[in-house]
Amino acid sequence: MKLPIYMDNNSTTRCDPRVVEAMVPFFTEKYGNAASRNHSFGWDAEEGVDHARKQIAKVINSDSKEIVFTSGATESNNLALKGVAEMYKEKGDHIITSSTEHRAVIDTAKALEKKGFKVTYLPVDKAGMINPEDVRNAITDKTILISIMFANNEIGTIHPVKEIGKIAKEKGVLFHCDATQAVGKIPVDVQETGIDLMSFTGHKIYGPKGIGALYVRRKAPRVRIVPLIDGGGHERGMRSGTLPVPLIVGFGRAIELCSQEMEEETIRIKALRDRLQDGIMSAMEEVYLNGHPTERLPGNLNISFAYVEGEALLMGVKEIALSSGSACTSATLEPSYVLRALGVGSDLAHSSIRFGLGRFTTAEEVEYTIDRMLKAVNHLREMSPLYEMAKEGIDLKSVQWAAH
Ligand SMILES: *Cc1c(COP(=O)(O)O)cnc(C)c1O
């Protein structure tokens, strides 16, 4: 086994060698501009893009004309929310989203609030799940968009997207879904779920960084958006700029591989994740699972280790790449807003670690991680006066702390 171990696949993934292989010719030989219509370099590039567009459309059950290439899911989310808000502002000024969305949605919604739009941030339950009835109850005659993610990037909880899509259709409100963590990992079908706009990205599914897509429905209903970027009118006017052909080709190949291998891969990754979860949780006291016990992404595991500071724990297992519930949100060590939204207290939010397993995770790495986590947590707890007091049966809530 080689160190360091990469176990942060919700942040990004290693590019699959088969994806790199598909991309190489588009750097070295077929390097034309896909918009050049009068020579073979352009035609080759255009063919690469067309093929990738078909690969992507097929996996999400859409038409290839409904795929708009962007630089990633952050841009796709911006384009969806701002593009719809600007286009439909005469119709209404209200947007519904949730409190556990990715920053790319939350911050875009906040930017729209500054421009006068009204945003409802729906709460989630203890497992991080949205109640579709809350969505229904939040809809007013001014609502123009619902934006709810497919699966959460921190805790892996999978939302009841199909029910939300049904409500959106019933009420005639557009439904955007940030499906960045779901596409390529679990079945995502824009017809079955009634999604009208959908964001996703290459680098979370073993493809390259810097390429993403926004699915924009063309019929029933035909969705229209105002572009963020003006220019040559690429991507049917919705996103101008020369297409990054090698990245697009890699994105297409990556999603195709995910789809072909999904069934087998899900079983394998889930078994490793369950072993990791069990290995840690059965051997330690006062550890808590964050997220839904069953409706969860196969590779995600988020655990709070009481009396241990997440950042300190990460320092103790430096040879394993993990993410803590305080670091990923900001530079200011705020506890994760996602965990806070589940009702997790500030202490336990600061004690949380996210394990992201993926295609290249091995059983050996999982065993090593279990062993290292047990040792590191026990070591930190041995040094913790709080842990000692708790073990002695002192109720920490009753302790009078001196003020600094
Ligand atoms: C990673 C991620 C994003 C951002 O994607 P980029 O392609 O890096 O911009 C957005 N939403 C979710 C849920 C993510 O996990």
Tab-separated table of C-alpha atoms in Angstrom, residues 74 77-82 85 93-99 101-122 145-147 176:
chain	number	residue	atom	x	y	z
A	74	THR	CA	-20.152	26.611	-9.575
A	77	ASN	CA	-25.340	27.000	-10.463
A	78	ASN	CA	-24.710	30.702	-11.065
A	79	LEU	CA	-26.035	30.448	-14.610
A	80	ALA	CA	-29.146	28.548	-13.520
A	81	LEU	CA	-30.122	30.825	-10.628
A	82	LYS	CA	-29.119	34.193	-12.073
A	85	ALA	CA	-34.070	35.101	-12.088
A	93	ASP	CA	-39.278	37.497	-7.452
A	94	HIS	CA	-39.292	34.469	-5.153
A	95	ILE	CA	-36.815	31.565	-5.078
A	96	ILE	CA	-36.907	28.484	-2.836
A	97	THR	CA	-33.754	26.636	-1.863
A	98	SER	CA	-32.440	24.756	1.179
A	99	SER	CA	-30.117	25.579	4.053
A	101	GLU	CA	-26.968	23.648	-0.423
A	102	HIS	CA	-23.401	24.037	-1.644
A	103	ARG	CA	-21.946	27.527	-1.280
A	104	ALA	CA	-22.240	27.951	-5.045
A	105	VAL	CA	-26.031	27.965	-4.627
A	106	ILE	CA	-26.296	29.685	-1.219
A	107	ASP	CA	-23.970	32.539	-2.168
A	108	THR	CA	-25.674	32.978	-5.548
A	109	ALA	CA	-29.041	33.137	-3.791
A	110	LYS	CA	-27.622	35.752	-1.396
A	111	ALA	CA	-26.345	37.793	-4.350
A	112	LEU	CA	-29.860	37.688	-5.808
A	113	GLU	CA	-31.321	38.820	-2.474
A	114	LYS	CA	-29.107	41.917	-2.697
A	115	LYS	CA	-30.715	42.608	-6.076
A	116	GLY	CA	-34.184	42.491	-4.536
A	117	PHE	CA	-35.189	38.843	-4.973
A	118	LYS	CA	-36.726	37.019	-2.020
A	119	VAL	CA	-35.246	33.674	-1.046
A	120	THR	CA	-36.657	30.983	1.250
A	121	TYR	CA	-34.002	28.695	2.749
A	122	LEU	CA	-35.870	25.550	3.776
A	145	LEU	CA	-37.577	28.756	-9.133
A	146	ILE	CA	-36.957	25.873	-6.737
A	147	SER	CA	-33.283	24.942	-6.323
A	176	HIS	CA	-33.136	23.429	-10.680
